[in-house]
Amino acid sequence: MTAIFNFQSLLLVILLIICTSTYVHDLFPSILDRNKDGLMGIFWKCARIGERLSPYVSIFCIAMACSMILGY
């Protein structure tokens, strides 16, 4: 199955995009700040979500890791 049709995989992909965008924005802020519109704007918005809601994102990452380990 692809990540589009499997809900757990889709959530995992979204979490990975949020975490990766936040990490890239922390290292190179000018890359995402100059591309706030268009397709690259999605990554800028994901970086903002990761920065502002980082406790919740980390909780969801831990929950997804536990669910992957347990096989749910």
Coordinates of C-alpha atoms in Angstrom, one line a residue, residues 3-70:
A3 CA 1.1 6.2 2.1
I4 CA -1.9 7.8 0.6
F5 CA -4.2 4.9 1.3
N6 CA -2.8 3.8 4.7
F7 CA -3.7 6.4 7.4
Q8 CA -0.9 5.5 9.7
S9 CA 1.7 5.9 7.0
L10 CA 0.2 9.2 5.9
L11 CA 0.5 10.5 9.5
L12 CA 4.1 9.3 9.6
V13 CA 4.9 11.1 6.3
I14 CA 3.3 14.3 7.6
L15 CA 5.3 14.1 10.8
L16 CA 8.5 13.5 8.9
I17 CA 7.8 16.5 6.7
I18 CA 7.2 18.7 9.7
C19 CA 10.3 17.5 11.6
T20 CA 12.5 17.8 8.5
S21 CA 11.2 21.3 7.6
T22 CA 11.8 22.5 11.1
Y23 CA 15.3 21.1 11.1
V24 CA 16.2 22.7 7.8
H25 CA 14.7 26.0 8.9
D26 CA 16.8 25.9 12.0
L27 CA 20.0 25.3 10.0
F28 CA 19.3 27.5 7.0
P29 CA 16.4 29.9 7.8
S30 CA 16.9 32.0 4.6
I31 CA 16.0 29.0 2.4
L32 CA 12.4 28.6 3.7
D33 CA 11.8 32.3 4.6
R34 CA 12.2 33.5 1.0
N35 CA 9.9 30.8 -0.3
K36 CA 6.7 31.5 1.7
D37 CA 4.4 31.2 -1.4
G38 CA 3.7 28.4 -3.8
L39 CA 4.8 24.8 -3.4
M40 CA 7.8 25.7 -1.1
G41 CA 5.4 27.5 1.1
I42 CA 4.1 24.2 2.3
F43 CA 7.5 23.5 3.8
W44 CA 7.6 26.9 5.4
K45 CA 4.2 26.3 7.0
C46 CA 5.4 22.9 8.2
A47 CA 8.4 24.5 9.8
R48 CA 6.2 27.0 11.6
I49 CA 4.0 24.1 12.9
G50 CA 7.1 22.3 14.1
E51 CA 8.5 25.4 15.9
R52 CA 5.3 26.5 17.6
L53 CA 3.8 23.2 18.4
S54 CA 7.0 21.3 19.1
P55 CA 5.9 19.6 22.4
Y56 CA 2.8 18.1 20.6
V57 CA 4.8 17.1 17.5
S58 CA 7.4 15.3 19.7
I59 CA 4.6 13.5 21.6
F60 CA 3.1 12.4 18.3
C61 CA 6.5 11.2 17.1
I62 CA 7.0 9.2 20.2
A63 CA 3.5 7.7 19.8
M64 CA 4.1 6.8 16.2
A65 CA 7.5 5.2 17.1
C66 CA 5.8 3.1 19.8
S67 CA 3.0 2.1 17.5
M68 CA 5.5 1.0 14.8
I69 CA 7.5 -1.0 17.4
L70 CA 4.4 -2.7 18.7

